Amino acid sequence: MAVYLDHAATTPMVREAREALLAGLELTGNPSSIHGHGQAAKRMLEGARERVASALGADPIEVVLTSGGTEAINLGVKGLYWARRQRDPALTRILAPRGEHHATVDAVEWLANHEGATIDWLPVDGAGLVDLTVAEQRMREHAGEVALVTVILANNEVGSIQPVRALAALAAEHEIPVHVDAVAAFGHIPVSLRDLGVAALSVSAHKIGGPVAMGALALARAHTVEALIHGGGQQRGVRSGTQDVPAALAFAAATDAAMSRMDAEGARLDALAHHLADGLSKIPGAQLRGAPLDGTLDDAGVEVQARVPGNVHFTFDGCQGDSLLFLLDMAGFSVSTGSACQAGIAEPSHVLLGMGLDERSALSALRFTLGASTTEAEIDALLGVLPKVVEQARTAGFSDRAV
């Protein structure tokens, strides 16, 4: 039995998206052309944009379709930085919590290395949540210098949901725009440009059952970004290139499906995640990382969701995550370590290091992410093999190069 438990990496395309994609491939015409075929394609494209915009709490004109989440994040981060600095050269500082996705980390580091930006990494707690007190202090201390704040909504590794609305409110007091990486959140929890009070947010289609190489940046009307790609200015002048109508239709279909199933599917995945976490916690040395699976109380005593549904992230004392992954793969289970691997050398997750774990603990992680195809029988099967897999991995221990 082959069991796929890496839905946060990519999830299978849903039936509605497949059907929409196939129908779109039958269309003829460039949506920028003024003849009948082109205008018919444009109507289909704009209809798809309206559906995605509705799900994002944005107007259609505010949705810029991109080649995926990475491009959307780069356009949001770099574009906001360039636009802000062009208006005021003193705006060179970027605030970002530790534990962001590499698309954000690499984008801001590129700006530091090539554009003179200063990165102000904000500390996070043991659950991966930003310290709002420190964030507000940095905004106040560096008034007149901060170009933007960028923050992930749901952490792609440990699933913790950041207090983005509170962070955005603090930033608004200092007139600082906020970009949100909502790639791991969209389709799983409500995501609204308007409700969050942010300047921009980035999403991706293949995380919700849409096609790869399709995403969007929702950019509030009051804000502008400098373009990454030039050549026609098809979308508000900030993103050029012939727009992919079939992929946009599939993205819209996947979005519709995700929105209609969000509550029921979220509850189902929460139940499966609790079942998996309960079983994993019985393994000696296994520890849940990130925010609690259950909701937490905010300052007003209202229960708020703490973790994106279907994310279960554990570390296993004395094990190397890569060993666990390979042993599970041989047993027919696809999971993730959540760590990067460069030149064949395992590296500890920067997310876990930012949360205060030491390198050995950070190297012992496994991320299980559940999706529409996940069943209770699959979770039971995984729990049946994991104790032996952990024992084998502990016997193998850590390689000298891993620590």
mmCIF file with all atom_site columns, C-alpha atoms in Angstrom, residues 155-315:
data_model
loop_
_atom_site.group_PDB
_atom_site.id
_atom_site.type_symbol
_atom_site.label_atom_id
_atom_site.label_alt_id
_atom_site.label_comp_id
_atom_site.label_asym_id
_atom_site.label_entity_id
_atom_site.label_seq_id
_atom_site.pdbx_PDB_ins_code
_atom_site.Cartn_x
_atom_site.Cartn_y
_atom_site.Cartn_z
_atom_site.occupancy
_atom_site.B_iso_or_equiv
_atom_site.pdbx_formal_charge
_atom_site.auth_seq_id
_atom_site.auth_comp_id
_atom_site.auth_asym_id
_atom_site.auth_atom_id
_atom_site.pdbx_PDB_model_num
ATOM 1   C CA . ASN A 1 155 ? 3.990   28.012 8.791   1.00 0.00 ? 155 ASN A CA 1
ATOM 2   C CA . ASN A 1 156 ? 4.727   25.534 6.014   1.00 0.00 ? 156 ASN A CA 1
ATOM 3   C CA . GLU A 1 157 ? 6.658   23.201 8.334   1.00 0.00 ? 157 GLU A CA 1
ATOM 4   C CA . VAL A 1 158 ? 4.992   23.206 11.751  1.00 0.00 ? 158 VAL A CA 1
ATOM 5   C CA . GLY A 1 159 ? 1.594   24.591 10.748  1.00 0.00 ? 159 GLY A CA 1
ATOM 6   C CA . SER A 1 160 ? 1.389   27.365 13.374  1.00 0.00 ? 160 SER A CA 1
ATOM 7   C CA . ILE A 1 161 ? -0.929  30.239 12.445  1.00 0.00 ? 161 ILE A CA 1
ATOM 8   C CA . GLN A 1 162 ? 0.651   33.647 12.967  1.00 0.00 ? 162 GLN A CA 1
ATOM 9   C CA . PRO A 1 163 ? -1.265  36.566 14.557  1.00 0.00 ? 163 PRO A CA 1
ATOM 10  C CA . VAL A 1 164 ? -1.199  38.409 11.242  1.00 0.00 ? 164 VAL A CA 1
ATOM 11  C CA . ARG A 1 165 ? -4.186  40.648 11.908  1.00 0.00 ? 165 ARG A CA 1
ATOM 12  C CA . ALA A 1 166 ? -2.582  41.969 15.119  1.00 0.00 ? 166 ALA A CA 1
ATOM 13  C CA . LEU A 1 167 ? 0.778   42.407 13.402  1.00 0.00 ? 167 LEU A CA 1
ATOM 14  C CA . ALA A 1 168 ? -0.853  44.265 10.511  1.00 0.00 ? 168 ALA A CA 1
ATOM 15  C CA . ALA A 1 169 ? -2.663  46.573 12.941  1.00 0.00 ? 169 ALA A CA 1
ATOM 16  C CA . LEU A 1 170 ? 0.653   47.469 14.583  1.00 0.00 ? 170 LEU A CA 1
ATOM 17  C CA . ALA A 1 171 ? 2.237   48.092 11.192  1.00 0.00 ? 171 ALA A CA 1
ATOM 18  C CA . ALA A 1 172 ? -0.679  50.281 10.121  1.00 0.00 ? 172 ALA A CA 1
ATOM 19  C CA . GLU A 1 173 ? -0.018  52.577 13.087  1.00 0.00 ? 173 GLU A CA 1
ATOM 20  C CA . HIS A 1 174 ? 3.428   53.200 11.583  1.00 0.00 ? 174 HIS A CA 1
ATOM 21  C CA . GLU A 1 175 ? 2.139   53.304 7.967   1.00 0.00 ? 175 GLU A CA 1
ATOM 22  C CA . ILE A 1 176 ? 4.138   50.195 7.044   1.00 0.00 ? 176 ILE A CA 1
ATOM 23  C CA . PRO A 1 177 ? 2.708   47.829 4.397   1.00 0.00 ? 177 PRO A CA 1
ATOM 24  C CA . VAL A 1 178 ? 2.529   44.115 5.178   1.00 0.00 ? 178 VAL A CA 1
ATOM 25  C CA . HIS A 1 179 ? 2.996   41.254 2.737   1.00 0.00 ? 179 HIS A CA 1
ATOM 26  C CA . VAL A 1 180 ? 1.601   37.852 3.760   1.00 0.00 ? 180 VAL A CA 1
ATOM 27  C CA . ASP A 1 181 ? 2.749   34.466 2.504   1.00 0.00 ? 181 ASP A CA 1
ATOM 28  C CA . ALA A 1 182 ? -0.597  32.651 2.596   1.00 0.00 ? 182 ALA A CA 1
ATOM 29  C CA . VAL A 1 183 ? 0.516   29.700 0.451   1.00 0.00 ? 183 VAL A CA 1
ATOM 30  C CA . ALA A 1 184 ? 0.164   27.096 3.227   1.00 0.00 ? 184 ALA A CA 1
ATOM 31  C CA . ALA A 1 185 ? -3.017  28.685 4.599   1.00 0.00 ? 185 ALA A CA 1
ATOM 32  C CA . PHE A 1 186 ? -5.185  29.350 1.551   1.00 0.00 ? 186 PHE A CA 1
ATOM 33  C CA . GLY A 1 187 ? -7.933  26.797 1.108   1.00 0.00 ? 187 GLY A CA 1
ATOM 34  C CA . HIS A 1 188 ? -7.517  25.504 4.653   1.00 0.00 ? 188 HIS A CA 1
ATOM 35  C CA . ILE A 1 189 ? -8.426  28.546 6.775   1.00 0.00 ? 189 ILE A CA 1
ATOM 36  C CA . PRO A 1 190 ? -10.152 31.819 5.816   1.00 0.00 ? 190 PRO A CA 1
ATOM 37  C CA . VAL A 1 191 ? -7.734  34.142 3.997   1.00 0.00 ? 191 VAL A CA 1
ATOM 38  C CA . SER A 1 192 ? -8.883  37.692 3.241   1.00 0.00 ? 192 SER A CA 1
ATOM 39  C CA . LEU A 1 193 ? -6.831  40.623 2.010   1.00 0.00 ? 193 LEU A CA 1
ATOM 40  C CA . ARG A 1 194 ? -9.416  42.983 3.418   1.00 0.00 ? 194 ARG A CA 1
ATOM 41  C CA . ASP A 1 195 ? -10.035 41.302 6.778   1.00 0.00 ? 195 ASP A CA 1
ATOM 42  C CA . LEU A 1 196 ? -6.341  40.862 7.533   1.00 0.00 ? 196 LEU A CA 1
ATOM 43  C CA . GLY A 1 197 ? -5.725  44.520 6.730   1.00 0.00 ? 197 GLY A CA 1
ATOM 44  C CA . VAL A 1 198 ? -2.592  43.865 4.682   1.00 0.00 ? 198 VAL A CA 1
ATOM 45  C CA . ALA A 1 199 ? -1.134  45.322 1.501   1.00 0.00 ? 199 ALA A CA 1
ATOM 46  C CA . ALA A 1 200 ? -0.529  42.048 -0.313  1.00 0.00 ? 200 ALA A CA 1
ATOM 47  C CA . LEU A 1 201 ? -0.799  38.308 0.082   1.00 0.00 ? 201 LEU A CA 1
ATOM 48  C CA . SER A 1 202 ? 0.528   35.408 -1.979  1.00 0.00 ? 202 SER A CA 1
ATOM 49  C CA . VAL A 1 203 ? -1.137  32.062 -2.739  1.00 0.00 ? 203 VAL A CA 1
ATOM 50  C CA . SER A 1 204 ? -0.487  28.986 -4.883  1.00 0.00 ? 204 SER A CA 1
ATOM 51  C CA . ALA A 1 205 ? -2.847  26.709 -6.820  1.00 0.00 ? 205 ALA A CA 1
ATOM 52  C CA . HIS A 1 206 ? -1.166  23.321 -6.425  1.00 0.00 ? 206 HIS A CA 1
ATOM 53  C CA . LYS A 1 207 ? -1.478  23.427 -2.641  1.00 0.00 ? 207 LYS A CA 1
ATOM 54  C CA . ILE A 1 208 ? -5.281  23.305 -2.912  1.00 0.00 ? 208 ILE A CA 1
ATOM 55  C CA . GLY A 1 209 ? -5.734  20.791 -5.726  1.00 0.00 ? 209 GLY A CA 1
ATOM 56  C CA . GLY A 1 210 ? -5.078  23.117 -8.646  1.00 0.00 ? 210 GLY A CA 1
ATOM 57  C CA . PRO A 1 211 ? -2.322  22.991 -11.268 1.00 0.00 ? 211 PRO A CA 1
ATOM 58  C CA . VAL A 1 212 ? 1.344   23.604 -10.609 1.00 0.00 ? 212 VAL A CA 1
ATOM 59  C CA . ALA A 1 213 ? 2.911   26.802 -11.987 1.00 0.00 ? 213 ALA A CA 1
ATOM 60  C CA . MET A 1 214 ? -0.159  28.895 -11.130 1.00 0.00 ? 214 MET A CA 1
ATOM 61  C CA . GLY A 1 215 ? -0.617  31.281 -8.223  1.00 0.00 ? 215 GLY A CA 1
ATOM 62  C CA . ALA A 1 216 ? -1.639  34.812 -7.395  1.00 0.00 ? 216 ALA A CA 1
ATOM 63  C CA . LEU A 1 217 ? -0.631  37.964 -5.589  1.00 0.00 ? 217 LEU A CA 1
ATOM 64  C CA . ALA A 1 218 ? -3.570  39.865 -4.134  1.00 0.00 ? 218 ALA A CA 1
ATOM 65  C CA . LEU A 1 219 ? -2.437  43.496 -4.079  1.00 0.00 ? 219 LEU A CA 1
ATOM 66  C CA . ALA A 1 220 ? -4.629  46.127 -2.422  1.00 0.00 ? 220 ALA A CA 1
ATOM 67  C CA . ARG A 1 221 ? -5.620  49.062 -4.642  1.00 0.00 ? 221 ARG A CA 1
ATOM 68  C CA . ALA A 1 222 ? -3.889  51.531 -2.323  1.00 0.00 ? 222 ALA A CA 1
ATOM 69  C CA . HIS A 1 223 ? -0.514  49.888 -2.960  1.00 0.00 ? 223 HIS A CA 1
ATOM 70  C CA . THR A 1 224 ? 1.718   49.335 -5.929  1.00 0.00 ? 224 THR A CA 1
ATOM 71  C CA . VAL A 1 225 ? 4.741   47.173 -6.652  1.00 0.00 ? 225 VAL A CA 1
ATOM 72  C CA . GLU A 1 226 ? 7.585   47.412 -9.112  1.00 0.00 ? 226 GLU A CA 1
ATOM 73  C CA . ALA A 1 227 ? 7.449   44.644 -11.693 1.00 0.00 ? 227 ALA A CA 1
ATOM 74  C CA . LEU A 1 228 ? 9.744   41.628 -11.764 1.00 0.00 ? 228 LEU A CA 1
ATOM 75  C CA . ILE A 1 229 ? 8.830   40.775 -15.361 1.00 0.00 ? 229 ILE A CA 1
ATOM 76  C CA . HIS A 1 230 ? 8.465   43.338 -18.147 1.00 0.00 ? 230 HIS A CA 1
ATOM 77  C CA . GLY A 1 231 ? 7.076   43.049 -21.630 1.00 0.00 ? 231 GLY A CA 1
ATOM 78  C CA . GLY A 1 232 ? 3.449   44.063 -22.022 1.00 0.00 ? 232 GLY A CA 1
ATOM 79  C CA . GLY A 1 233 ? 2.050   45.077 -18.667 1.00 0.00 ? 233 GLY A CA 1
ATOM 80  C CA . GLN A 1 234 ? -0.977  42.809 -18.960 1.00 0.00 ? 234 GLN A CA 1
ATOM 81  C CA . GLN A 1 235 ? -1.838  42.893 -15.246 1.00 0.00 ? 235 GLN A CA 1
ATOM 82  C CA . ARG A 1 236 ? -1.879  46.405 -13.755 1.00 0.00 ? 236 ARG A CA 1
ATOM 83  C CA . GLY A 1 237 ? 1.510   46.941 -15.341 1.00 0.00 ? 237 GLY A CA 1
ATOM 84  C CA . VAL A 1 238 ? 3.162   44.844 -12.620 1.00 0.00 ? 238 VAL A CA 1
ATOM 85  C CA . ARG A 1 239 ? 3.165   41.430 -14.300 1.00 0.00 ? 239 ARG A CA 1
ATOM 86  C CA . SER A 1 240 ? 3.727   40.972 -18.015 1.00 0.00 ? 240 SER A CA 1
ATOM 87  C CA . GLY A 1 241 ? 3.253   37.910 -20.189 1.00 0.00 ? 241 GLY A CA 1
ATOM 88  C CA . THR A 1 242 ? 0.466   36.053 -21.963 1.00 0.00 ? 242 THR A CA 1
ATOM 89  C CA . GLN A 1 243 ? -1.905  34.823 -19.303 1.00 0.00 ? 243 GLN A CA 1
ATOM 90  C CA . ASP A 1 244 ? -2.564  31.092 -18.947 1.00 0.00 ? 244 ASP A CA 1
ATOM 91  C CA . VAL A 1 245 ? -6.330  30.792 -19.344 1.00 0.00 ? 245 VAL A CA 1
ATOM 92  C CA . PRO A 1 246 ? -6.620  26.986 -18.868 1.00 0.00 ? 246 PRO A CA 1
ATOM 93  C CA . ALA A 1 247 ? -4.533  27.095 -15.678 1.00 0.00 ? 247 ALA A CA 1
ATOM 94  C CA . ALA A 1 248 ? -6.516  30.077 -14.391 1.00 0.00 ? 248 ALA A CA 1
ATOM 95  C CA . LEU A 1 249 ? -9.770  28.187 -14.960 1.00 0.00 ? 249 LEU A CA 1
ATOM 96  C CA . ALA A 1 250 ? -8.372  25.173 -13.103 1.00 0.00 ? 250 ALA A CA 1
ATOM 97  C CA . PHE A 1 251 ? -7.163  27.424 -10.268 1.00 0.00 ? 251 PHE A CA 1
ATOM 98  C CA . ALA A 1 252 ? -10.618 28.948 -9.963  1.00 0.00 ? 252 ALA A CA 1
ATOM 99  C CA . ALA A 1 253 ? -12.262 25.506 -9.953  1.00 0.00 ? 253 ALA A CA 1
ATOM 100 C CA . ALA A 1 254 ? -9.893  24.261 -7.244  1.00 0.00 ? 254 ALA A CA 1
ATOM 101 C CA . THR A 1 255 ? -10.556 27.432 -5.246  1.00 0.00 ? 255 THR A CA 1
ATOM 102 C CA . ASP A 1 256 ? -14.326 26.966 -5.485  1.00 0.00 ? 256 ASP A CA 1
ATOM 103 C CA . ALA A 1 257 ? -13.988 23.358 -4.347  1.00 0.00 ? 257 ALA A CA 1
ATOM 104 C CA . ALA A 1 258 ? -11.700 24.254 -1.445  1.00 0.00 ? 258 ALA A CA 1
ATOM 105 C CA . MET A 1 259 ? -14.000 27.029 -0.235  1.00 0.00 ? 259 MET A CA 1
ATOM 106 C CA . SER A 1 260 ? -17.098 24.831 -0.371  1.00 0.00 ? 260 SER A CA 1
ATOM 107 C CA . ARG A 1 261 ? -15.420 22.002 1.554   1.00 0.00 ? 261 ARG A CA 1
ATOM 108 C CA . MET A 1 262 ? -13.276 24.023 3.963   1.00 0.00 ? 262 MET A CA 1
ATOM 109 C CA . ASP A 1 263 ? -15.305 23.599 7.137   1.00 0.00 ? 263 ASP A CA 1
ATOM 110 C CA . ALA A 1 264 ? -16.171 19.921 6.720   1.00 0.00 ? 264 ALA A CA 1
ATOM 111 C CA . GLU A 1 265 ? -12.766 18.938 5.407   1.00 0.00 ? 265 GLU A CA 1
ATOM 112 C CA . GLY A 1 266 ? -11.002 20.963 8.092   1.00 0.00 ? 266 GLY A CA 1
ATOM 113 C CA . ALA A 1 267 ? -12.941 19.131 10.802  1.00 0.00 ? 267 ALA A CA 1
ATOM 114 C CA . ARG A 1 268 ? -12.178 15.762 9.194   1.00 0.00 ? 268 ARG A CA 1
ATOM 115 C CA . LEU A 1 269 ? -8.472  16.524 8.912   1.00 0.00 ? 269 LEU A CA 1
ATOM 116 C CA . ASP A 1 270 ? -8.377  17.814 12.491  1.00 0.00 ? 270 ASP A CA 1
ATOM 117 C CA . ALA A 1 271 ? -9.815  14.501 13.714  1.00 0.00 ? 271 ALA A CA 1
ATOM 118 C CA . LEU A 1 272 ? -7.268  12.517 11.703  1.00 0.00 ? 272 LEU A CA 1
ATOM 119 C CA . ALA A 1 273 ? -4.433  14.771 12.909  1.00 0.00 ? 273 ALA A CA 1
ATOM 120 C CA . HIS A 1 274 ? -5.445  14.211 16.538  1.00 0.00 ? 274 HIS A CA 1
ATOM 121 C CA . HIS A 1 275 ? -5.560  10.468 15.914  1.00 0.00 ? 275 HIS A CA 1
ATOM 122 C CA . LEU A 1 276 ? -2.080  10.527 14.385  1.00 0.00 ? 276 LEU A CA 1
ATOM 123 C CA . ALA A 1 277 ? -0.622  12.809 17.064  1.00 0.00 ? 277 ALA A CA 1
ATOM 124 C CA . ASP A 1 278 ? -2.075  10.667 19.854  1.00 0.00 ? 278 ASP A CA 1
ATOM 125 C CA . GLY A 1 279 ? -0.429  7.598  18.365  1.00 0.00 ? 279 GLY A CA 1
ATOM 126 C CA . LEU A 1 280 ? 2.907   9.305  17.778  1.00 0.00 ? 280 LEU A CA 1
ATOM 127 C CA . SER A 1 281 ? 3.001   10.670 21.330  1.00 0.00 ? 281 SER A CA 1
ATOM 128 C CA . LYS A 1 282 ? 3.097   7.100  22.616  1.00 0.00 ? 282 LYS A CA 1
ATOM 129 C CA . ILE A 1 283 ? 6.496   6.568  20.983  1.00 0.00 ? 283 ILE A CA 1
ATOM 130 C CA . PRO A 1 284 ? 9.259   7.321  23.527  1.00 0.00 ? 284 PRO A CA 1
ATOM 131 C CA . GLY A 1 285 ? 11.152  10.488 22.639  1.00 0.00 ? 285 GLY A CA 1
ATOM 132 C CA . ALA A 1 286 ? 8.528   11.734 20.163  1.00 0.00 ? 286 ALA A CA 1
ATOM 133 C CA . GLN A 1 287 ? 7.398   15.340 20.623  1.00 0.00 ? 287 GLN A CA 1
ATOM 134 C CA . LEU A 1 288 ? 4.862   17.493 18.794  1.00 0.00 ? 288 LEU A CA 1
ATOM 135 C CA . ARG A 1 289 ? 6.311   20.747 17.473  1.00 0.00 ? 289 ARG A CA 1
ATOM 136 C CA . GLY A 1 290 ? 4.472   23.948 16.639  1.00 0.00 ? 290 GLY A CA 1
ATOM 137 C CA . ALA A 1 291 ? 1.210   25.299 17.983  1.00 0.00 ? 291 ALA A CA 1
ATOM 138 C CA . PRO A 1 292 ? -1.302  23.021 19.743  1.00 0.00 ? 292 PRO A CA 1
ATOM 139 C CA . LEU A 1 293 ? -3.630  20.964 17.573  1.00 0.00 ? 293 LEU A CA 1
ATOM 140 C CA . ASP A 1 294 ? -6.558  22.431 19.498  1.00 0.00 ? 294 ASP A CA 1
ATOM 141 C CA . GLY A 1 295 ? -7.555  26.079 19.442  1.00 0.00 ? 295 GLY A CA 1
ATOM 142 C CA . THR A 1 296 ? -6.162  28.611 21.901  1.00 0.00 ? 296 THR A CA 1
ATOM 143 C CA . LEU A 1 297 ? -7.778  31.574 23.652  1.00 0.00 ? 297 LEU A CA 1
ATOM 144 C CA . ASP A 1 298 ? -6.966  35.095 22.538  1.00 0.00 ? 298 ASP A CA 1
ATOM 145 C CA . ASP A 1 299 ? -6.822  38.143 24.805  1.00 0.00 ? 299 ASP A CA 1
ATOM 146 C CA . ALA A 1 300 ? -10.615 38.501 24.629  1.00 0.00 ? 300 ALA A CA 1
ATOM 147 C CA . GLY A 1 301 ? -11.148 34.896 25.702  1.00 0.00 ? 301 GLY A CA 1
ATOM 148 C CA . VAL A 1 302 ? -12.267 33.818 22.216  1.00 0.00 ? 302 VAL A CA 1
ATOM 149 C CA . GLU A 1 303 ? -11.024 30.485 20.913  1.00 0.00 ? 303 GLU A CA 1
ATOM 150 C CA . VAL A 1 304 ? -8.923  30.923 17.786  1.00 0.00 ? 304 VAL A CA 1
ATOM 151 C CA . GLN A 1 305 ? -7.451  28.319 15.497  1.00 0.00 ? 305 GLN A CA 1
ATOM 152 C CA . ALA A 1 306 ? -3.818  27.740 16.381  1.00 0.00 ? 306 ALA A CA 1
ATOM 153 C CA . ARG A 1 307 ? -2.695  25.363 13.648  1.00 0.00 ? 307 ARG A CA 1
ATOM 154 C CA . VAL A 1 308 ? -3.595  24.714 10.033  1.00 0.00 ? 308 VAL A CA 1
ATOM 155 C CA . PRO A 1 309 ? -5.695  21.526 9.674   1.00 0.00 ? 309 PRO A CA 1
ATOM 156 C CA . GLY A 1 310 ? -3.903  18.323 8.752   1.00 0.00 ? 310 GLY A CA 1
ATOM 157 C CA . ASN A 1 311 ? -0.399  19.347 9.835   1.00 0.00 ? 311 ASN A CA 1
ATOM 158 C CA . VAL A 1 312 ? 1.346   17.023 12.325  1.00 0.00 ? 312 VAL A CA 1
ATOM 159 C CA . HIS A 1 313 ? 5.014   17.780 12.956  1.00 0.00 ? 313 HIS A CA 1
ATOM 160 C CA . PHE A 1 314 ? 7.103   15.686 15.363  1.00 0.00 ? 314 PHE A CA 1
ATOM 161 C CA . THR A 1 315 ? 10.724  15.323 16.366  1.00 0.00 ? 315 THR A CA 1
#
